[in-house]
Amino acid sequence: MIPLPTAPRARLRSAALALLLFLVAGVVACGKDTDAPADGGPVQLSVFWYGNQRRAELTEQALQAYTRRHPGVTFRVTWQGSDGYYQRLATQSAGGNPPDLFQLDEDYLTEYAQRQIALDLTEFVDRRRIDLTRLSPSLVQSGTVNGRVMAVAAAENTPALVYNRGLLRRLHLREPNPDMTYDQYVSWARQVTVRSGGRVAGTMDPSADIRALWVWLRAGGLEFYRGRQLGFTADDLARWFEFWQDARTSRATPAAAVVQAANSGDPARQLVVTGRAAASFAWSQQLTELQRNTRDELALAGLPGAANAQWARASMYWAAYRGTRHADTVADVINFLTNDPQAGRILGDERGLSANLDIRQAVQSSLGDRAARLSATFETAMAERFGPAPPPPPPGQARIRALLRTAAERAESGRATGRTAAADFVEQANTALSG
């Protein structure tokens, strides 16, 4: 079996934040927490999110549905791709012109909460202005920082193996299953490589993937973070890198150059759709987009190892600006996007499965796309096996992601041993988290 991680030997120094967010804090401190009735007006709320054209169209439709019910409330919307989104959001806040309602992901939630950029929503949850009773406890926990509700999950998503079912049928090989150990999974992947005559490797190498590493750590009783520091040692990470180095040597994974082309996470570059591997590590909700990039039939399986090492993850969150003049109205819009059946039908599964369990069930039955239905069915089945959610990551996770990718690629390419790359990562991560 793959060696499980050992307990951390030392605590790292506490986390600090980027200079730009430091400047933002000064501006936010001057903001007001006044509000306006949800049905009052006229009120215009600014809304900002990242995503593609389809997300923009559906989100605007949902906001228009809110306006039809509350004619006094209109929206000024702005959206863009993910690249540069957080730089623009921080610049807007520092310049005193932040959006009233904006989209966050787990990399930045704690930063925006601790710098008091995001509005504390606890009061609205306590008063049921934002109703979270139909969200799973883990999903509610994922938006809670230091006991305060700082954001609400816009949807739920789950890490998964996306595999080429059509290829496996042609090779007369069994499909992966969620009860495989990592050793069994790599053994299965070697069979794919051999049976295909080396034309297709069995699996993507996920050593640079923070999702896969985090789940593996939890299977060994660890977390990626312990408070504001790493929750594992260089020895733990070295075992992870060395395991995948062995998989590469046995040809269960492709060459390093092929793997690194897919490390960005761009769906179009995933090896399961470029034909370079039979399986990739991805988000289950990405199945629809991945399927568009290949003629072969794709399917989903759980990650190798203990299923309860996974948890209900928010694909992204809705958060409000602490200085908004319309806090009560913003809270009502968040509640609408979270709990209203019409909003749920409009938004569908574009950001992931609805955070509201009732709406999720209703939307799941109406999905027209095969891949979307398969993704919804998979996530619903996995929910029964989830473990508890960890707290949101500390400030600096975006930097930690980048450092992990650099360290993993050094190990993948042989520019450093797994042990050296791991030691360098831990040192650099310590610096990034401690400032």
XYZ file of N, CA and C in Angstrom, residues 20 32 34 45 48 115 179 203 217 223 235 302-303 311 327 332 342 349 356 371:
60
model
N -1.484 44.223 -1.004
C -2.672 44.865 -1.555
C -3.881 44.675 -0.669
N -19.832 51.476 5.873
C -21.008 51.440 6.729
C -21.709 50.112 6.620
N -25.126 49.938 6.944
C -26.543 50.273 6.837
C -27.196 49.370 5.818
N -27.801 47.224 -6.906
C -26.678 46.490 -6.346
C -25.679 46.154 -7.441
N -20.413 41.084 -9.020
C -19.186 40.762 -9.753
C -18.871 39.287 -9.565
N -9.668 40.333 6.733
C -9.397 41.744 6.451
C -10.662 42.590 6.475
N -13.427 2.053 -4.421
C -12.858 1.303 -3.307
C -11.416 0.867 -3.570
N -3.028 6.752 -16.228
C -3.535 7.825 -15.379
C -2.700 9.086 -15.473
N -3.798 13.081 2.335
C -3.384 13.428 3.693
C -4.477 13.081 4.696
N -4.389 16.847 7.978
C -5.036 17.858 7.168
C -3.955 18.620 6.419
N 8.562 15.040 5.033
C 8.591 13.589 4.836
C 7.278 13.086 4.245
N -14.878 7.679 -7.838
C -14.282 8.361 -6.708
C -12.768 8.248 -6.743
N -12.095 9.157 -6.042
C -10.641 9.080 -5.944
C -10.241 7.798 -5.211
N -14.947 15.499 1.322
C -15.994 16.227 2.046
C -16.789 17.071 1.056
N -27.082 46.180 3.031
C -26.751 44.839 3.517
C -27.971 43.922 3.567
N -30.827 39.275 1.186
C -32.024 38.696 0.598
C -31.733 38.117 -0.787
N -37.052 28.792 -8.456
C -36.895 29.373 -9.791
C -35.429 29.696 -10.069
N -26.747 23.467 -13.040
C -25.519 22.915 -12.450
C -24.285 23.660 -12.951
N -28.536 23.876 -2.021
C -29.784 23.505 -1.356
C -30.163 22.086 -1.772
N -23.917 13.919 -19.554
C -22.779 14.122 -18.664
C -23.196 14.871 -17.406
